[in-house]
Amino acid sequence: MDTEAQHTERDRPSEAEERSRSVHFRRAACAVFRRRYALTGLACAVFLLLFAHFVIQPFQIPSRSMEPTLRTGDRVLVNKLAYRFGSGPGRGDVIVFDGTGSFVQEAPETNPVAGLLHGAAAALGLTEPADTDFVKRVVGVGGDRVTCCDKGGRVEVNGVPVDEDYLHPGDTPSQVPFDIVVPEGTLWVMGDHRSHSRDSRDHLGSPGGGMVPVDKVIGRADWIGWPLGRWATVHRAAAFRDVPEQAASASGDGAVRESVAAPGHARVPVAAGPGGRGVREPVAGQGGSHG
């Protein structure tokens, strides 16, 4: 009897065993692939979040306040490095800022987990930003005297009338007259769609006087990234090119100016010193959504 042949026959795996091994191998390979795919996805998400946190963050426009420059639903790419190396926000820049303490006195309470998830989604431009984040155009920087309106109905910065060609068609520069001096380290900001923008004008009577601290600026909106048909660069407005660097009267000596009051509006004393925290009476705003 050929015992060697019998052993060979006995040691050969059955067809069922071969199928079982094949299925097990495929399952193991799929599991490894899924783990690698999950780790790759996680690494990409972490990279995007870090990139958005430190370099460029997508920001979804939530309202009409910046039309026609920015429309509701646009995703702008906010350059967070724009002001990191010495230069600060300039007149005509479109900026995104945290309005806590200026436009919003207290941040709304949220569930920590829900807040974290919303923050991550907002950082990737997948949902609307936090209620404390705003997008506006810089009209005045520290030391500027900003008034409205001159005989031609225009905003004046440091005595120079500004032809704001970026305004929404049919809008006036402001229905509420004002005369303010911007304290150093802060900004006076306004929306391009003035009749639908709650901006610095609406917070004249609030702590801070409607001024946005420079250190609350998140970044400069440099590009419209989505939808694709709207892709464009957001340039600094050229309307301010003839404005001198600083108003001669903005000495920062704590002098108080008073706005010119129109019929039906309050007169608002505005402090010229740092912080601008004089006592003010509310001014009638224009209402509408903000963003």
Short mmCIF file of N, CA, C and O in Angstrom, two decimals, residues 11 50 67 81 87 95 99 122 125 134 136 143 165-166 176 197 214 217 243 248 273 288:
data_model
loop_
_atom_site.label_atom_id
_atom_site.label_comp_id
_atom_site.label_asym_id
_atom_site.label_seq_id
_atom_site.Cartn_x
_atom_site.Cartn_y
_atom_site.Cartn_z
N ASP A 11 -4.09 15.11 3.57
CA ASP A 11 -3.69 16.46 3.96
C ASP A 11 -4.24 17.54 3.02
O ASP A 11 -4.21 18.72 3.35
N LEU A 50 -7.42 72.18 10.98
CA LEU A 50 -6.25 72.96 11.36
C LEU A 50 -5.97 74.06 10.34
O LEU A 50 -5.64 75.19 10.70
N GLU A 67 -24.87 92.49 0.20
CA GLU A 67 -25.18 92.54 -1.23
C GLU A 67 -24.86 93.94 -1.78
O GLU A 67 -24.99 94.94 -1.06
N LEU A 81 -4.30 84.96 7.71
CA LEU A 81 -2.93 85.44 7.81
C LEU A 81 -2.80 86.88 7.32
O LEU A 81 -1.71 87.46 7.37
N SER A 87 0.59 94.52 9.22
CA SER A 87 -0.45 95.40 8.68
C SER A 87 -1.81 95.03 9.26
O SER A 87 -2.13 93.86 9.42
N ILE A 95 -14.19 92.24 6.06
CA ILE A 95 -13.63 91.42 7.14
C ILE A 95 -14.71 90.56 7.80
O ILE A 95 -15.90 90.87 7.72
N GLY A 99 -18.18 89.37 16.97
CA GLY A 99 -18.87 90.54 17.48
C GLY A 99 -19.17 90.51 18.96
O GLY A 99 -19.84 91.41 19.47
N ALA A 122 -19.07 74.68 10.70
CA ALA A 122 -18.92 76.06 10.25
C ALA A 122 -17.50 76.33 9.77
O ALA A 122 -17.28 77.08 8.81
N GLY A 125 -17.21 75.45 6.34
CA GLY A 125 -18.13 76.13 5.46
C GLY A 125 -19.37 75.34 5.12
O GLY A 125 -20.06 75.62 4.14
N PHE A 134 -19.63 88.02 12.25
CA PHE A 134 -20.23 88.97 11.32
C PHE A 134 -19.27 89.24 10.17
O PHE A 134 -18.04 89.13 10.33
N LYS A 136 -18.53 92.42 7.46
CA LYS A 136 -18.82 93.83 7.14
C LYS A 136 -17.62 94.42 6.40
O LYS A 136 -16.57 93.82 6.30
N GLY A 143 -8.46 106.49 14.76
CA GLY A 143 -8.09 107.87 14.52
C GLY A 143 -8.93 108.57 13.48
O GLY A 143 -8.90 109.81 13.37
N ASP A 165 -19.20 103.10 -4.48
CA ASP A 165 -19.80 102.47 -5.65
C ASP A 165 -20.17 101.01 -5.44
O ASP A 165 -20.76 100.38 -6.31
N TYR A 166 -19.84 100.47 -4.28
CA TYR A 166 -20.16 99.09 -3.96
C TYR A 166 -21.51 98.94 -3.27
O TYR A 166 -21.94 97.81 -2.99
N VAL A 176 -29.42 107.31 8.97
CA VAL A 176 -29.17 107.80 10.32
C VAL A 176 -27.89 108.64 10.30
O VAL A 176 -26.82 108.13 10.00
N SER A 197 -28.68 96.06 6.77
CA SER A 197 -27.48 95.76 7.55
C SER A 197 -27.57 96.38 8.94
O SER A 197 -27.78 97.59 9.08
N VAL A 214 -9.82 95.59 16.92
CA VAL A 214 -9.03 94.95 15.87
C VAL A 214 -8.68 93.51 16.25
O VAL A 214 -8.63 92.63 15.39
N VAL A 217 -10.92 90.67 14.99
CA VAL A 217 -11.02 90.36 13.56
C VAL A 217 -10.50 88.96 13.31
O VAL A 217 -9.37 88.62 13.69
N VAL A 243 -8.53 109.21 0.85
CA VAL A 243 -8.73 109.57 2.26
C VAL A 243 -7.36 109.69 2.94
O VAL A 243 -6.54 108.78 2.86
N ALA A 248 -7.26 115.50 11.18
CA ALA A 248 -6.48 116.44 11.98
C ALA A 248 -7.10 116.67 13.34
O ALA A 248 -6.43 116.94 14.31
N GLY A 273 -11.93 109.73 22.75
CA GLY A 273 -10.80 109.11 23.43
C GLY A 273 -10.80 107.61 23.27
O GLY A 273 -11.75 107.02 22.76
N GLY A 288 -33.37 95.17 9.84
CA GLY A 288 -32.98 94.20 8.84
C GLY A 288 -32.05 93.16 9.43
O GLY A 288 -31.62 93.25 10.58
#
